[in-house]
PDB file of C-alpha atoms and ligand atoms in Angstrom:
ATOM      1  CA  UNK A   1    -223.399 204.258 -70.476  1.00 78.00           C
ATOM      2  CA  UNK A   2    -220.443 206.034 -68.968  1.00 92.00           C
ATOM      3  CA  UNK A   3    -217.990 207.317 -71.383  1.00 96.00           C
ATOM      4  CA  UNK A   4    -214.399 207.470 -70.121  1.00 97.00           C
ATOM      5  CA  UNK A   5    -212.436 208.220 -73.267  1.00 98.00           C
ATOM      6  CA  UNK A   6    -211.331 211.894 -73.262  1.00 98.00           C
ATOM      7  CA  UNK A   7    -211.368 212.233 -76.973  1.00 98.00           C
ATOM      8  CA  UNK A   8    -214.780 211.046 -77.267  1.00 98.00           C
ATOM      9  CA  UNK A   9    -215.944 213.386 -74.687  1.00 98.00           C
ATOM     10  CA  UNK A  10    -214.273 216.327 -76.503  1.00 98.00           C
ATOM     11  CA  UNK A  11    -216.118 215.216 -79.689  1.00 97.00           C
ATOM     12  CA  UNK A  12    -219.426 215.298 -77.839  1.00 98.00           C
ATOM     13  CA  UNK A  13    -218.648 218.840 -76.365  1.00 98.00           C
ATOM     14  CA  UNK A  14    -217.795 220.065 -79.714  1.00 98.00           C
ATOM     15  CA  UNK A  15    -221.174 218.729 -81.140  1.00 98.00           C
ATOM     16  CA  UNK A  16    -222.937 220.426 -78.189  1.00 98.00           C
ATOM     17  CA  UNK A  17    -221.226 223.692 -79.132  1.00 98.00           C
ATOM     18  CA  UNK A  18    -222.504 223.190 -82.812  1.00 98.00           C
ATOM     19  CA  UNK A  19    -225.974 222.608 -81.613  1.00 98.00           C
ATOM     20  CA  UNK A  20    -225.852 225.740 -79.370  1.00 98.00           C
ATOM     21  CA  UNK A  21    -224.858 227.776 -82.155  1.00 98.00           C
ATOM     22  CA  UNK A  22    -227.452 226.337 -84.537  1.00 98.00           C
ATOM     23  CA  UNK A  23    -230.116 226.822 -81.898  1.00 98.00           C
ATOM     24  CA  UNK A  24    -229.363 230.537 -81.336  1.00 98.00           C
ATOM     25  CA  UNK A  25    -229.066 231.273 -84.972  1.00 98.00           C
ATOM     26  CA  UNK A  26    -232.292 229.694 -85.953  1.00 97.00           C
ATOM     27  CA  UNK A  27    -234.087 231.355 -83.059  1.00 98.00           C
ATOM     28  CA  UNK A  28    -232.345 234.723 -83.790  1.00 98.00           C
ATOM     29  CA  UNK A  29    -232.010 235.023 -80.045  1.00 98.00           C
ATOM     30  CA  UNK A  30    -230.588 233.430 -77.001  1.00 98.00           C
ATOM     31  CA  UNK A  31    -227.466 233.157 -74.884  1.00 98.00           C
ATOM     32  CA  UNK A  32    -224.547 231.684 -76.672  1.00 98.00           C
ATOM     33  CA  UNK A  33    -221.587 233.051 -74.562  1.00 98.00           C
ATOM     34  CA  UNK A  34    -222.413 231.362 -71.289  1.00 98.00           C
ATOM     35  CA  UNK A  35    -223.692 228.406 -72.919  1.00 98.00           C
ATOM     36  CA  UNK A  36    -220.431 227.720 -74.810  1.00 98.00           C
ATOM     37  CA  UNK A  37    -218.439 228.263 -71.671  1.00 98.00           C
ATOM     38  CA  UNK A  38    -220.256 225.387 -69.789  1.00 98.00           C
ATOM     39  CA  UNK A  39    -220.309 222.789 -72.897  1.00 98.00           C
ATOM     40  CA  UNK A  40    -217.351 220.855 -71.538  1.00 98.00           C
ATOM     41  CA  UNK A  41    -218.654 220.637 -67.937  1.00 99.00           C
ATOM     42  CA  UNK A  42    -222.097 219.628 -68.898  1.00 98.00           C
ATOM     43  CA  UNK A  43    -220.638 217.006 -71.217  1.00 98.00           C
ATOM     44  CA  UNK A  44    -218.652 215.500 -68.451  1.00 98.00           C
ATOM     45  CA  UNK A  45    -221.549 215.548 -66.098  1.00 98.00           C
ATOM     46  CA  UNK A  46    -223.985 213.946 -68.327  1.00 98.00           C
ATOM     47  CA  UNK A  47    -221.762 211.505 -70.128  1.00 98.00           C
ATOM     48  CA  UNK A  48    -219.196 210.589 -67.601  1.00 98.00           C
ATOM     49  CA  UNK A  49    -220.387 211.439 -64.103  1.00 98.00           C
ATOM     50  CA  UNK A  50    -224.091 211.423 -63.328  1.00 98.00           C
ATOM     51  CA  UNK A  51    -226.092 208.386 -62.476  1.00 98.00           C
ATOM     52  CA  UNK A  52    -228.938 208.997 -65.037  1.00 98.00           C
ATOM     53  CA  UNK A  53    -231.035 207.067 -67.577  1.00 95.00           C
ATOM     54  CA  UNK A  54    -232.727 208.745 -70.359  1.00 92.00           C
ATOM     55  CA  UNK A  55    -235.262 206.005 -70.719  1.00 93.00           C
ATOM     56  CA  UNK A  56    -236.338 206.761 -67.214  1.00 94.00           C
ATOM     57  CA  UNK A  57    -236.099 210.418 -66.716  1.00 94.00           C
ATOM     58  CA  UNK A  58    -237.942 210.686 -63.489  1.00 94.00           C
ATOM     59  CA  UNK A  59    -236.278 207.832 -61.690  1.00 95.00           C
ATOM     60  CA  UNK A  60    -236.185 208.550 -58.017  1.00 95.00           C
ATOM     61  CA  UNK A  61    -232.570 207.564 -57.572  1.00 96.00           C
ATOM     62  CA  UNK A  62    -231.256 209.643 -60.446  1.00 98.00           C
ATOM     63  CA  UNK A  63    -228.650 212.420 -59.712  1.00 98.00           C
ATOM     64  CA  UNK A  64    -230.067 215.670 -60.232  1.00 98.00           C
ATOM     65  CA  UNK A  65    -228.769 218.904 -62.174  1.00 98.00           C
ATOM     66  CA  UNK A  66    -229.975 222.351 -61.579  1.00 99.00           C
ATOM     67  CA  UNK A  67    -228.989 224.966 -64.134  1.00 99.00           C
ATOM     68  CA  UNK A  68    -229.299 227.796 -61.934  1.00 98.00           C
ATOM     69  CA  UNK A  69    -227.905 230.208 -64.662  1.00 98.00           C
ATOM     70  CA  UNK A  70    -231.021 229.263 -66.615  1.00 98.00           C
ATOM     71  CA  UNK A  71    -230.392 231.678 -69.570  1.00 98.00           C
ATOM     72  CA  UNK A  72    -227.709 229.138 -70.708  1.00 98.00           C
ATOM     73  CA  UNK A  73    -230.468 226.748 -71.634  1.00 98.00           C
ATOM     74  CA  UNK A  74    -228.975 226.041 -75.078  1.00 98.00           C
ATOM     75  CA  UNK A  75    -226.159 224.139 -73.392  1.00 98.00           C
ATOM     76  CA  UNK A  76    -228.394 221.890 -71.466  1.00 98.00           C
ATOM     77  CA  UNK A  77    -230.831 221.460 -74.432  1.00 98.00           C
ATOM     78  CA  UNK A  78    -227.986 220.367 -76.594  1.00 98.00           C
ATOM     79  CA  UNK A  79    -226.822 217.793 -73.977  1.00 98.00           C
ATOM     80  CA  UNK A  80    -230.486 216.501 -73.672  1.00 98.00           C
ATOM     81  CA  UNK A  81    -230.771 216.106 -77.483  1.00 98.00           C
ATOM     82  CA  UNK A  82    -227.315 214.276 -77.514  1.00 97.00           C
ATOM     83  CA  UNK A  83    -228.373 212.002 -74.629  1.00 97.00           C
ATOM     84  CA  UNK A  84    -231.590 211.205 -76.463  1.00 96.00           C
ATOM     85  CA  UNK A  85    -234.057 212.932 -73.892  1.00 97.00           C
ATOM     86  CA  UNK A  86    -235.278 215.426 -76.544  1.00 97.00           C
ATOM     87  CA  UNK A  87    -235.909 214.723 -80.184  1.00 97.00           C
ATOM     88  CA  UNK A  88    -233.433 216.590 -82.507  1.00 97.00           C
ATOM     89  CA  UNK A  89    -236.456 218.294 -84.414  1.00 97.00           C
ATOM     90  CA  UNK A  90    -236.872 220.436 -81.308  1.00 98.00           C
ATOM     91  CA  UNK A  91    -233.632 222.174 -81.919  1.00 97.00           C
ATOM     92  CA  UNK A  92    -235.317 224.113 -84.877  1.00 97.00           C
ATOM     93  CA  UNK A  93    -238.047 225.301 -82.552  1.00 98.00           C
ATOM     94  CA  UNK A  94    -235.937 226.660 -79.827  1.00 98.00           C
ATOM     95  CA  UNK A  95    -237.752 229.798 -78.290  1.00 98.00           C
ATOM     96  CA  UNK A  96    -240.836 229.164 -80.456  1.00 97.00           C
ATOM     97  CA  UNK A  97    -244.345 228.656 -78.893  1.00 95.00           C
ATOM     98  CA  UNK A  98    -244.583 225.517 -81.137  1.00 96.00           C
ATOM     99  CA  UNK A  99    -241.726 223.744 -79.279  1.00 97.00           C
ATOM    100  CA  UNK A 100    -240.886 222.583 -75.852  1.00 98.00           C
ATOM    101  CA  UNK A 101    -237.293 224.340 -75.759  1.00 98.00           C
ATOM    102  CA  UNK A 102    -238.337 227.737 -74.257  1.00 98.00           C
ATOM    103  CA  UNK A 103    -235.743 230.377 -73.612  1.00 98.00           C
ATOM    104  CA  UNK A 104    -235.339 229.220 -70.056  1.00 98.00           C
ATOM    105  CA  UNK A 105    -235.643 225.377 -69.090  1.00 98.00           C
ATOM    106  CA  UNK A 106    -239.096 224.262 -68.008  1.00 98.00           C
ATOM    107  CA  UNK A 107    -239.256 221.088 -65.978  1.00 98.00           C
ATOM    108  CA  UNK A 108    -242.756 220.468 -66.872  1.00 97.00           C
ATOM    109  CA  UNK A 109    -242.208 220.498 -70.544  1.00 96.00           C
ATOM    110  CA  UNK A 110    -238.736 219.192 -71.176  1.00 98.00           C
ATOM    111  CA  UNK A 111    -237.888 215.481 -70.280  1.00 97.00           C
ATOM    112  CA  UNK A 112    -234.488 215.545 -68.326  1.00 97.00           C
ATOM    113  CA  UNK A 113    -234.856 219.033 -66.856  1.00 98.00           C
ATOM    114  CA  UNK A 114    -234.869 218.580 -63.143  1.00 98.00           C
ATOM    115  CA  UNK A 115    -235.669 222.279 -62.196  1.00 98.00           C
ATOM    116  CA  UNK A 116    -237.414 225.275 -63.875  1.00 98.00           C
ATOM    117  CA  UNK A 117    -234.811 228.222 -63.774  1.00 98.00           C
ATOM    118  CA  UNK A 118    -234.156 231.533 -65.288  1.00 98.00           C
ATOM    119  CA  UNK A 119    -234.702 233.820 -62.347  1.00 98.00           C
ATOM    120  CA  UNK A 120    -231.087 233.901 -61.238  1.00 98.00           C
ATOM    121  CA  UNK A 121    -230.069 233.288 -57.802  1.00 98.00           C
ATOM    122  CA  UNK A 122    -232.446 230.559 -56.688  1.00 98.00           C
ATOM    123  CA  UNK A 123    -230.904 227.368 -58.020  1.00 98.00           C
ATOM    124  CA  UNK A 124    -228.702 226.610 -55.054  1.00 98.00           C
ATOM    125  CA  UNK A 125    -231.567 226.903 -52.580  1.00 98.00           C
ATOM    126  CA  UNK A 126    -233.450 224.258 -54.637  1.00 98.00           C
ATOM    127  CA  UNK A 127    -230.403 221.972 -55.063  1.00 98.00           C
ATOM    128  CA  UNK A 128    -230.001 222.064 -51.188  1.00 98.00           C
ATOM    129  CA  UNK A 129    -233.669 220.953 -50.986  1.00 98.00           C
ATOM    130  CA  UNK A 130    -232.967 218.022 -53.371  1.00 98.00           C
ATOM    131  CA  UNK A 131    -229.775 216.988 -51.552  1.00 98.00           C
ATOM    132  CA  UNK A 132    -231.418 217.152 -48.187  1.00 98.00           C
ATOM    133  CA  UNK A 133    -234.454 214.950 -49.528  1.00 98.00           C
ATOM    134  CA  UNK A 134    -231.808 212.479 -51.002  1.00 98.00           C
ATOM    135  CA  UNK A 135    -230.395 212.068 -47.460  1.00 98.00           C
ATOM    136  CA  UNK A 136    -233.724 211.935 -45.587  1.00 97.00           C
ATOM    137  CA  UNK A 137    -235.169 209.414 -48.128  1.00 96.00           C
ATOM    138  CA  UNK A 138    -231.773 207.321 -48.127  1.00 97.00           C
ATOM    139  CA  UNK A 139    -231.897 207.544 -51.886  1.00 96.00           C
ATOM    140  CA  UNK A 140    -228.138 208.155 -52.424  1.00 96.00           C
ATOM    141  CA  UNK A 141    -228.301 210.442 -55.271  1.00 98.00           C
ATOM    142  CA  UNK A 142    -226.058 213.394 -55.905  1.00 98.00           C
ATOM    143  CA  UNK A 143    -227.105 216.969 -56.840  1.00 98.00           C
ATOM    144  CA  UNK A 144    -225.154 219.250 -59.099  1.00 99.00           C
ATOM    145  CA  UNK A 145    -225.863 222.987 -59.400  1.00 99.00           C
ATOM    146  CA  UNK A 146    -224.440 225.379 -62.026  1.00 99.00           C
ATOM    147  CA  UNK A 147    -224.082 228.991 -61.029  1.00 99.00           C
ATOM    148  CA  UNK A 148    -222.844 231.941 -62.935  1.00 98.00           C
ATOM    149  CA  UNK A 149    -220.033 234.223 -61.658  1.00 98.00           C
ATOM    150  CA  UNK A 150    -222.417 237.237 -62.151  1.00 98.00           C
ATOM    151  CA  UNK A 151    -225.365 235.409 -60.569  1.00 98.00           C
ATOM    152  CA  UNK A 152    -223.493 234.695 -57.232  1.00 98.00           C
ATOM    153  CA  UNK A 153    -223.371 238.541 -56.714  1.00 97.00           C
ATOM    154  CA  UNK A 154    -226.926 237.818 -55.519  1.00 97.00           C
ATOM    155  CA  UNK A 155    -227.494 237.518 -51.825  1.00 97.00           C
ATOM    156  CA  UNK A 156    -229.809 234.550 -51.876  1.00 98.00           C
ATOM    157  CA  UNK A 157    -226.848 232.339 -53.237  1.00 98.00           C
ATOM    158  CA  UNK A 158    -224.954 233.005 -49.967  1.00 98.00           C
ATOM    159  CA  UNK A 159    -227.920 232.367 -47.799  1.00 98.00           C
ATOM    160  CA  UNK A 160    -228.126 229.024 -49.625  1.00 98.00           C
ATOM    161  CA  UNK A 161    -224.482 228.317 -49.197  1.00 98.00           C
ATOM    162  CA  UNK A 162    -224.924 228.656 -45.409  1.00 98.00           C
ATOM    163  CA  UNK A 163    -227.628 226.151 -45.665  1.00 98.00           C
ATOM    164  CA  UNK A 164    -225.643 223.640 -47.574  1.00 98.00           C
ATOM    165  CA  UNK A 165    -223.004 223.790 -44.811  1.00 98.00           C
ATOM    166  CA  UNK A 166    -225.681 223.681 -41.992  1.00 98.00           C
ATOM    167  CA  UNK A 167    -226.863 220.288 -43.328  1.00 98.00           C
ATOM    168  CA  UNK A 168    -223.344 219.004 -44.337  1.00 98.00           C
ATOM    169  CA  UNK A 169    -224.652 218.249 -47.765  1.00 98.00           C
ATOM    170  CA  UNK A 170    -221.755 216.190 -49.012  1.00 98.00           C
ATOM    171  CA  UNK A 171    -223.989 214.865 -51.824  1.00 98.00           C
ATOM    172  CA  UNK A 172    -224.193 218.473 -53.312  1.00 99.00           C
ATOM    173  CA  UNK A 173    -221.731 219.876 -55.776  1.00 99.00           C
ATOM    174  CA  UNK A 174    -222.048 223.322 -56.745  1.00 99.00           C
ATOM    175  CA  UNK A 175    -220.202 224.569 -59.864  1.00 99.00           C
ATOM    176  CA  UNK A 176    -219.271 228.277 -60.396  1.00 99.00           C
ATOM    177  CA  UNK A 177    -218.754 228.998 -64.151  1.00 98.00           C
ATOM    178  CA  UNK A 178    -216.039 231.525 -63.550  1.00 98.00           C
ATOM    179  CA  UNK A 179    -215.962 233.043 -67.104  1.00 98.00           C
ATOM    180  CA  UNK A 180    -215.318 236.688 -65.712  1.00 98.00           C
ATOM    181  CA  UNK A 181    -218.135 238.348 -67.571  1.00 98.00           C
ATOM    182  CA  UNK A 182    -221.788 238.777 -66.999  1.00 97.00           C
ATOM    183  CA  UNK A 183    -224.556 240.408 -68.913  1.00 96.00           C
ATOM    184  CA  UNK A 184    -222.789 243.725 -69.957  1.00 89.00           C
ATOM    185  CA  UNK A 185    -219.174 243.635 -68.710  1.00 96.00           C
ATOM    186  CA  UNK A 186    -216.618 242.186 -66.320  1.00 98.00           C
ATOM    187  CA  UNK A 187    -217.623 240.816 -62.963  1.00 97.00           C
ATOM    188  CA  UNK A 188    -214.766 242.598 -61.448  1.00 97.00           C
ATOM    189  CA  UNK A 189    -216.261 245.859 -62.672  1.00 96.00           C
ATOM    190  CA  UNK A 190    -219.828 245.075 -61.569  1.00 95.00           C
ATOM    191  CA  UNK A 191    -219.188 243.726 -58.157  1.00 95.00           C
ATOM    192  CA  UNK A 192    -216.001 241.695 -57.841  1.00 95.00           C
ATOM    193  CA  UNK A 193    -215.809 238.318 -56.294  1.00 97.00           C
ATOM    194  CA  UNK A 194    -212.129 238.739 -54.866  1.00 96.00           C
ATOM    195  CA  UNK A 195    -211.152 235.685 -53.105  1.00 97.00           C
ATOM    196  CA  UNK A 196    -213.896 233.557 -54.219  1.00 98.00           C
ATOM    197  CA  UNK A 197    -212.224 230.293 -53.075  1.00 98.00           C
ATOM    198  CA  UNK A 198    -211.643 231.861 -49.538  1.00 98.00           C
ATOM    199  CA  UNK A 199    -215.386 232.932 -49.526  1.00 98.00           C
ATOM    200  CA  UNK A 200    -216.610 229.436 -50.110  1.00 98.00           C
ATOM    201  CA  UNK A 201    -214.121 227.963 -47.675  1.00 98.00           C
ATOM    202  CA  UNK A 202    -215.328 230.342 -44.978  1.00 98.00           C
ATOM    203  CA  UNK A 203    -218.850 229.223 -45.730  1.00 98.00           C
ATOM    204  CA  UNK A 204    -217.754 225.583 -45.004  1.00 98.00           C
ATOM    205  CA  UNK A 205    -217.211 224.174 -48.479  1.00 98.00           C
ATOM    206  CA  UNK A 206    -214.672 221.773 -49.783  1.00 98.00           C
ATOM    207  CA  UNK A 207    -213.317 223.931 -52.753  1.00 98.00           C
ATOM    208  CA  UNK A 208    -211.828 222.599 -55.890  1.00 98.00           C
ATOM    209  CA  UNK A 209    -210.388 224.830 -58.591  1.00 98.00           C
ATOM    210  CA  UNK A 210    -210.050 223.669 -62.176  1.00 98.00           C
ATOM    211  CA  UNK A 211    -209.846 224.919 -65.866  1.00 98.00           C
ATOM    212  CA  UNK A 212    -213.503 224.339 -66.728  1.00 98.00           C
ATOM    213  CA  UNK A 213    -212.732 223.992 -70.389  1.00 98.00           C
ATOM    214  CA  UNK A 214    -210.253 220.947 -69.727  1.00 98.00           C
ATOM    215  CA  UNK A 215    -212.081 217.606 -69.877  1.00 98.00           C
ATOM    216  CA  UNK A 216    -209.598 215.754 -67.835  1.00 98.00           C
ATOM    217  CA  UNK A 217    -209.502 218.455 -65.185  1.00 98.00           C
ATOM    218  CA  UNK A 218    -213.307 218.403 -64.938  1.00 98.00           C
ATOM    219  CA  UNK A 219    -213.392 214.849 -64.491  1.00 98.00           C
ATOM    220  CA  UNK A 220    -210.777 214.826 -61.687  1.00 98.00           C
ATOM    221  CA  UNK A 221    -212.622 217.786 -60.164  1.00 98.00           C
ATOM    222  CA  UNK A 222    -215.962 215.838 -59.908  1.00 98.00           C
ATOM    223  CA  UNK A 223    -214.120 212.654 -58.697  1.00 98.00           C
ATOM    224  CA  UNK A 224    -212.475 214.488 -55.906  1.00 98.00           C
ATOM    225  CA  UNK A 225    -215.785 216.161 -54.903  1.00 98.00           C
ATOM    226  CA  UNK A 226    -217.513 212.740 -54.614  1.00 98.00           C
ATOM    227  CA  UNK A 227    -214.777 211.636 -52.306  1.00 98.00           C
ATOM    228  CA  UNK A 228    -215.361 214.593 -49.923  1.00 98.00           C
ATOM    229  CA  UNK A 229    -217.391 213.630 -46.813  1.00 98.00           C
ATOM    230  CA  UNK A 230    -219.142 215.819 -44.302  1.00 98.00           C
ATOM    231  CA  UNK A 231    -219.151 219.066 -46.370  1.00 98.00           C
ATOM    232  CA  UNK A 232    -220.719 220.350 -49.604  1.00 98.00           C
ATOM    233  CA  UNK A 233    -218.201 220.888 -52.433  1.00 99.00           C
ATOM    234  CA  UNK A 234    -217.892 223.765 -54.970  1.00 99.00           C
ATOM    235  CA  UNK A 235    -216.004 223.431 -58.066  1.00 99.00           C
ATOM    236  CA  UNK A 236    -214.761 226.795 -59.218  1.00 98.00           C
ATOM    237  CA  UNK A 237    -214.265 226.372 -62.893  1.00 99.00           C
ATOM    238  CA  UNK A 238    -212.259 228.973 -64.902  1.00 98.00           C
ATOM    239  CA  UNK A 239    -213.683 229.037 -68.273  1.00 98.00           C
ATOM    240  CA  UNK A 240    -213.793 231.119 -71.300  1.00 98.00           C
ATOM    241  CA  UNK A 241    -217.167 232.868 -72.220  1.00 98.00           C
ATOM    242  CA  UNK A 242    -218.041 231.985 -75.735  1.00 98.00           C
ATOM    243  CA  UNK A 243    -215.314 229.158 -75.787  1.00 98.00           C
ATOM    244  CA  UNK A 244    -214.819 227.539 -79.188  1.00 98.00           C
ATOM    245  CA  UNK A 245    -216.032 230.400 -81.530  1.00 98.00           C
ATOM    246  CA  UNK A 246    -213.044 232.696 -81.772  1.00 98.00           C
ATOM    247  CA  UNK A 247    -215.013 236.006 -82.184  1.00 98.00           C
ATOM    248  CA  UNK A 248    -217.278 235.268 -79.320  1.00 98.00           C
ATOM    249  CA  UNK A 249    -214.540 234.369 -76.790  1.00 98.00           C
ATOM    250  CA  UNK A 250    -214.190 236.791 -73.802  1.00 98.00           C
ATOM    251  CA  UNK A 251    -216.680 239.217 -75.440  1.00 98.00           C
ATOM    252  CA  UNK A 252    -219.571 240.549 -73.195  1.00 97.00           C
ATOM    253  CA  UNK A 253    -221.516 241.468 -76.297  1.00 97.00           C
ATOM    254  CA  UNK A 254    -222.066 237.724 -77.016  1.00 98.00           C
ATOM    255  CA  UNK A 255    -223.824 237.351 -73.803  1.00 98.00           C
ATOM    256  CA  UNK A 256    -227.167 237.359 -75.366  1.00 97.00           C
ATOM    257  CA  UNK A 257    -227.011 237.813 -78.974  1.00 97.00           C
ATOM    258  CA  UNK A 258    -227.610 235.710 -82.103  1.00 98.00           C
ATOM    259  CA  UNK A 259    -224.959 235.622 -84.834  1.00 98.00           C
ATOM    260  CA  UNK A 260    -225.832 236.907 -88.347  1.00 98.00           C
ATOM    261  CA  UNK A 261    -225.423 234.738 -91.322  1.00 98.00           C
ATOM    262  CA  UNK A 262    -221.774 235.673 -91.963  1.00 98.00           C
ATOM    263  CA  UNK A 263    -220.989 235.033 -88.292  1.00 98.00           C
ATOM    264  CA  UNK A 264    -222.885 231.877 -88.342  1.00 98.00           C
ATOM    265  CA  UNK A 265    -220.798 230.571 -91.186  1.00 98.00           C
ATOM    266  CA  UNK A 266    -217.547 231.464 -89.677  1.00 98.00           C
ATOM    267  CA  UNK A 267    -218.617 229.858 -86.276  1.00 98.00           C
ATOM    268  CA  UNK A 268    -219.617 226.628 -88.135  1.00 98.00           C
ATOM    269  CA  UNK A 269    -216.275 226.641 -90.084  1.00 97.00           C
ATOM    270  CA  UNK A 270    -214.377 226.897 -86.720  1.00 97.00           C
ATOM    271  CA  UNK A 271    -216.406 224.337 -84.822  1.00 98.00           C
ATOM    272  CA  UNK A 272    -216.578 221.870 -87.715  1.00 95.00           C
ATOM    273  CA  UNK A 273    -212.878 222.169 -88.232  1.00 86.00           C
ATOM    274  CA  UNK A 274    -212.771 221.179 -84.702  1.00 53.00           C
ATOM    275  CA  UNK A 275    -210.723 224.239 -83.701  1.00 49.00           C
TER     276      UNK A 275
HETATM  277  C1  TPP B   1    -233.063 237.629 -60.820  1.00 72.91           C
HETATM  278  C2  TPP B   1    -232.426 237.939 -62.291  1.00 72.91           C
HETATM  279  N1  TPP B   1    -232.025 239.182 -62.486  1.00 72.91           N
HETATM  280  C3  TPP B   1    -231.451 239.469 -63.597  1.00 72.91           C
HETATM  281  C4  TPP B   1    -231.653 238.622 -64.692  1.00 72.91           C
HETATM  282  C5  TPP B   1    -231.030 239.151 -66.073  1.00 72.91           C
HETATM  283  N2  TPP B   1    -229.728 238.368 -66.312  1.00 72.91           N
HETATM  284  C6  TPP B   1    -229.743 237.229 -67.199  1.00 72.91           C
HETATM  285  S1  TPP B   1    -228.150 236.750 -67.441  1.00 72.91           S
HETATM  286  C7  TPP B   1    -227.627 237.881 -66.548  1.00 72.91           C
HETATM  287  C8  TPP B   1    -226.050 237.944 -66.121  1.00 72.91           C
HETATM  288  C9  TPP B   1    -225.585 236.641 -65.660  1.00 72.91           C
HETATM  289  O1  TPP B   1    -224.244 236.653 -65.478  1.00 72.91           O
HETATM  290  P1  TPP B   1    -223.452 235.275 -65.201  1.00 72.91           P
HETATM  291  O2  TPP B   1    -224.109 234.525 -64.097  1.00 72.91           O
HETATM  292  O3  TPP B   1    -221.996 235.456 -65.111  1.00 72.91           O
HETATM  293  O4  TPP B   1    -223.827 234.489 -66.448  1.00 72.91           O
HETATM  294  P2  TPP B   1    -222.933 233.979 -67.741  1.00 72.91           P
HETATM  295  O5  TPP B   1    -221.919 235.109 -67.927  1.00 72.91           O
HETATM  296  O6  TPP B   1    -222.211 232.763 -67.412  1.00 72.91           O
HETATM  297  O7  TPP B   1    -223.795 233.851 -68.920  1.00 72.91           O
HETATM  298  C10 TPP B   1    -228.458 238.600 -65.923  1.00 72.91           C
HETATM  299  C11 TPP B   1    -228.249 239.874 -64.931  1.00 72.91           C
HETATM  300  C12 TPP B   1    -232.114 237.401 -64.434  1.00 72.91           C
HETATM  301  N3  TPP B   1    -232.120 236.498 -65.428  1.00 72.91           N
HETATM  302  N4  TPP B   1    -232.563 237.100 -63.179  1.00 72.91           N
END
């Protein structure tokens, strides 16, 4: 069922953040920073926007989601647990061979995962194929693809962007998680994106710039993408890496590191206090 109440969506996003931190803490490894930055966007997608049914995860007409920045699997897994695709007990087995929730999403193991990802740069190409198939089969579903701002330094992403434009994939919505950091530093220092909106515009995209940690702006952004006809859309979402846990916010060191016990307790205090 579609949730429209913003306060309720905020509560779900907060629970998703709690689950992300729990998962990474239990496993003693994983990627909290980039998972926390997309918690609000994924919450809106799965609880407010996408046409999906957890009782029928393989329905041909379902909207598709490709987590191109696959290392942020904890965010997707938390959502799938909240939606009821995956049993909550799996959370404790994150990154363990006994569980289905591996370090990167596997579509053959996890109900609700539409594409196996983790090798960066490939998701938009796959999303193009899905969006084209939707049109060719007249299924009418939409496709969403989450990219990282470090990830889009890879050339294949721009080749894929040309393809989205060539086929006028207006049922495709790419999202860039523009948190400004990648694996070991600032995106501007590694290979800056400069006028990112201008770049996407020149590749034929309808561009929408939002605060990607603001639920109302996220809803408006996706609604406006749905209204655009004849071209693909991209949502450039300004976010904070590590959002919701004060000592993780805007710190590249939290890209792929688990909190120790003291840090875990502090994170839980902050998140459970709803800060
Ligand atoms: C092809 C490929 N090269 C390198 C990596 C290693 N890697 C994992 S995450 C990452 C940085 C990604 O940065 P960004 O897309 O900004 O993700 P975020 O900061 O949102 O977590 C890199 C280089 C990878 N997974 N795949």
